C-alpha positions as a LaTeX table, in Angstrom:
\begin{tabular}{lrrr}
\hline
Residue & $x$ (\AA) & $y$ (\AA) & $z$ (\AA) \\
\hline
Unk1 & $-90.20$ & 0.23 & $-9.45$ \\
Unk2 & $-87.97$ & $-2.03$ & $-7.51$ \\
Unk3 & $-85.69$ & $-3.29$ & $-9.87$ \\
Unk4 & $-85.65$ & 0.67 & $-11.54$ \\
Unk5 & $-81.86$ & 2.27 & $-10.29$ \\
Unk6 & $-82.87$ & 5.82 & $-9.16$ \\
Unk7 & $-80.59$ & 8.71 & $-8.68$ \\
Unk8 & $-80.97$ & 10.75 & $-5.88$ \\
Unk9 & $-81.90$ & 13.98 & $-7.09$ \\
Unk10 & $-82.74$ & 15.83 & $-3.92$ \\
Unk11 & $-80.88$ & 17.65 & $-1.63$ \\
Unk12 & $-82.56$ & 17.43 & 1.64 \\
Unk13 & $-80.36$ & 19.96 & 4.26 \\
Unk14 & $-79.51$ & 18.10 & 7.58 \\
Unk15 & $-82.06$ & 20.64 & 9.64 \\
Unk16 & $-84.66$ & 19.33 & 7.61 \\
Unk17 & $-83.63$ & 15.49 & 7.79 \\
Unk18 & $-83.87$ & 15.78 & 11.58 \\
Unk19 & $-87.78$ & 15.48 & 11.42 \\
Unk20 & $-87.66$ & 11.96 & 9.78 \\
Unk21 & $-86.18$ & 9.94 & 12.79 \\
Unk22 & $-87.20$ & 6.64 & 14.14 \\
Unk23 & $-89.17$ & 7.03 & 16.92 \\
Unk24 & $-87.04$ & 3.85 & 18.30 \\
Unk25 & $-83.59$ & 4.44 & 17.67 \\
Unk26 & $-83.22$ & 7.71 & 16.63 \\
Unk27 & $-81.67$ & 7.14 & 13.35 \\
Unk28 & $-82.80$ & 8.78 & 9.89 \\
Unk29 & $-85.66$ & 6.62 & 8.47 \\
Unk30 & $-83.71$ & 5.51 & 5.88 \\
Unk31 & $-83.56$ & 1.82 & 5.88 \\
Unk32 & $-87.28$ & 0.03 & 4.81 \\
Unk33 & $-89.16$ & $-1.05$ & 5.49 \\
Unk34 & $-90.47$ & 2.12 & 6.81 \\
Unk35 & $-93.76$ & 1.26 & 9.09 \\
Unk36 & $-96.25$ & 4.06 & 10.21 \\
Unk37 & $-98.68$ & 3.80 & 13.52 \\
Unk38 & $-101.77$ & 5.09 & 13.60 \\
Unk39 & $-100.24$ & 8.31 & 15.90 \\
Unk40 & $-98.24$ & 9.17 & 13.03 \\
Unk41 & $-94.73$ & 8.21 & 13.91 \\
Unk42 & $-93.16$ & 6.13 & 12.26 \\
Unk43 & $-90.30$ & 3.35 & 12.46 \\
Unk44 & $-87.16$ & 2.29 & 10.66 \\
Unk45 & $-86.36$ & $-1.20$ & 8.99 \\
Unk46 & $-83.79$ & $-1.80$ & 11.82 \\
Unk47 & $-86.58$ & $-1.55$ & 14.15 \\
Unk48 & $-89.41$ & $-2.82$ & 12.95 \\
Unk49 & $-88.72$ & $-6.01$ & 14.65 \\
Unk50 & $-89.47$ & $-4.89$ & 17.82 \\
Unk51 & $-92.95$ & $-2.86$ & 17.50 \\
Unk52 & $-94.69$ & $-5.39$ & 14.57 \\
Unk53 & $-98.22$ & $-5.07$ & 15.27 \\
Unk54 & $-101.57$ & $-5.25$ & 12.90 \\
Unk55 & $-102.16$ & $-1.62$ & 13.69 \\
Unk56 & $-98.80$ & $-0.35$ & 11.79 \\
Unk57 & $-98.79$ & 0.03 & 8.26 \\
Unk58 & $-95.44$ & 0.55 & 5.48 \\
Unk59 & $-95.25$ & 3.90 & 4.71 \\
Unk60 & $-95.22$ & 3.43 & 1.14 \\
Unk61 & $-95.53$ & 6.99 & $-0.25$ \\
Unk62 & $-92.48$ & 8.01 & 2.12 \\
Unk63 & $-90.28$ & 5.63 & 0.87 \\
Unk64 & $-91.09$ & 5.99 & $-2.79$ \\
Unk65 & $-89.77$ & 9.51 & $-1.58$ \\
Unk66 & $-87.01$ & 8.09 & $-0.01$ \\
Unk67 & $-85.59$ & 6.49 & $-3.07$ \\
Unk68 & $-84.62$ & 9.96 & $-4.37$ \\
Unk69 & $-83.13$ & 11.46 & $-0.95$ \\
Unk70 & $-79.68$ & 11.03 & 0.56 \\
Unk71 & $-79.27$ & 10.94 & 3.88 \\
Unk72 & $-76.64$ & 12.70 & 6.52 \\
Unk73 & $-74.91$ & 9.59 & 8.09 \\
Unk74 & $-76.29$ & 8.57 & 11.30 \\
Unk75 & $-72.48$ & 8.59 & 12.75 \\
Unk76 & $-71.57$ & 11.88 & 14.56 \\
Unk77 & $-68.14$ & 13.77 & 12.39 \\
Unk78 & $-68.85$ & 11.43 & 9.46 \\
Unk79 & $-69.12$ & 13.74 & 6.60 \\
Unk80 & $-71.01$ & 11.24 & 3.73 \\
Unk81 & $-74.22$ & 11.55 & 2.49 \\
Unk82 & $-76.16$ & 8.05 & 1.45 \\
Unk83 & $-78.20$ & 7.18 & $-1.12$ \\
Unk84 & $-81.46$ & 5.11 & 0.43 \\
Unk85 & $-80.57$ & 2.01 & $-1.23$ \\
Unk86 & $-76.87$ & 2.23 & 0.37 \\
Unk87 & $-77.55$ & 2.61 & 3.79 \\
Unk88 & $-77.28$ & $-0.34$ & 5.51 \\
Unk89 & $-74.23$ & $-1.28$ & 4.20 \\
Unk90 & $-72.69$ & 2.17 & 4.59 \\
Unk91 & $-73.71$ & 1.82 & 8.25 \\
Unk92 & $-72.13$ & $-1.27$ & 8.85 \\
Unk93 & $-68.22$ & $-0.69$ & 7.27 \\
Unk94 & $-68.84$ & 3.21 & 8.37 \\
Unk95 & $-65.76$ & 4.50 & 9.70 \\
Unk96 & $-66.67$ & 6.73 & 11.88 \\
Unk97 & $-68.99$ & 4.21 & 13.74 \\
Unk98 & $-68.47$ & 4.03 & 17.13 \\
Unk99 & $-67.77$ & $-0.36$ & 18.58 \\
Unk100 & $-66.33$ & $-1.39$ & 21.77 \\
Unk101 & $-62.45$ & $-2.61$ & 21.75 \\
Unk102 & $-62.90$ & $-6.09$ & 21.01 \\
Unk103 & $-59.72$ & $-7.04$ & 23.90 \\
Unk104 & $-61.93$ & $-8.57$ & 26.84 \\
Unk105 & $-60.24$ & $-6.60$ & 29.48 \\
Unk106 & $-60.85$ & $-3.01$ & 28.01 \\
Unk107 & $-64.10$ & $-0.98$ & 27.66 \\
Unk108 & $-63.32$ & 1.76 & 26.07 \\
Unk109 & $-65.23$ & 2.70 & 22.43 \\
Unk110 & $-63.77$ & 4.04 & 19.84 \\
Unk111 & $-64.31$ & 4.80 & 16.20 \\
Unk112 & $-63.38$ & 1.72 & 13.89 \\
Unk113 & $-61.20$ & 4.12 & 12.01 \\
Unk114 & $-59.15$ & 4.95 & 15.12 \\
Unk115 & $-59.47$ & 1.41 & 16.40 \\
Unk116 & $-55.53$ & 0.26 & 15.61 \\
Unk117 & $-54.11$ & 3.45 & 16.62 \\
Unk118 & $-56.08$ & 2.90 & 20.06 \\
Unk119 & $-54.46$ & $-1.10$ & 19.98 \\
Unk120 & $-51.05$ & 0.71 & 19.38 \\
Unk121 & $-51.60$ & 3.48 & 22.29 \\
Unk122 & $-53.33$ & 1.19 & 25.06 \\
Unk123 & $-52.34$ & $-2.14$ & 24.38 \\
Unk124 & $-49.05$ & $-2.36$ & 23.67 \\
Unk125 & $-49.34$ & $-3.33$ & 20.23 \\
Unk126 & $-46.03$ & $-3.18$ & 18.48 \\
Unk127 & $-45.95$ & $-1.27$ & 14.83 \\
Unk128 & $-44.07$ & $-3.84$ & 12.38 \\
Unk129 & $-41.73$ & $-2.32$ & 10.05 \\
Unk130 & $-41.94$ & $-1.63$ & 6.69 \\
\hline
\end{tabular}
C-alpha cells in the first residue's frame, strides 16, 4: 500500500481536524509515523523522537486513514490544505511560516513571505532597479 498514490477523497472540516493534534507540539498528526500510548494520545512523526518508548505503538489504522485526508496547514492565515504524503515538505517552504530574521542583531519573527519586505523596512536594505 506504500508505493499505491492515493487521492485524498475526504473532506475533513478544520473543527473536526482539531481533535487529531500531537499531544507534543500541537500540530495536526499528519506526518508518520504516527505513535499511540497506552492513554490514548497519540504523537506526530516530528515528535516521536523525543517520547520513543516500548510502551508506544504506530497507529497504523489512523494513518491508513490519513492517507485519504488533507489537512488545514499548521501555519496560522495560511489558507492550503495538504495531502498526508505532502506535509513535511509543505511545512518546510510554507510561506506563511513564521522564522526569526536571520541578521544577528534583530529578533523580530516574521513570516518567510514577508521576510524581504521586513529587510527593506528595518534594515536598510536598498530595492535595486529594474
Amino acid at each position: 500500500m506504500d508505493d499505491l498514490k492515493l487521492e485524498a477523497i475526504i473532506y475533513v472540516p478544520f473543527n473536526f481536524t482539531e481533535m487529531f493534534r500531537c499531544i507534543v507540539c500541537k500540530g495536526y498528526l499528519s506526518v508518520p509515523p504516527i505513535v499511540s500510548g497506552n492513554n490514548g494520545r497519540s504523537v506526530c512523526g516530528r515528535c516521536d523522537f523525543l517520547t520513543h518508548n516500548k510502551l508506544e505503538r504506530r497507529n497504523t489504522i489512523y494513518e491508513g486513514m490519513a492517507r485519504i485526508m488533507d489537512f488545514p496547514c499548521n501555519f496560522n492565515k495560511c489558507p492550503s490544505r495538504i495531502h498526508w504524503g505532502e506535509v513535511e515538505h509543505h511545512e518546510k517552504v510554507c510561506l506563511y511560516r513564521e522564522i526569526p530574521c536571520p541578521k544577528n542583531d534583530c529578533n523580530r519573527v516574521v513570516l518567510l513571505r514577508e521576510l524581504v519586505l521586513h529587510f527593506y523596512d528595518c534594515h536598510d536594505f536598498e530595492r535595486r532597479p529594474r
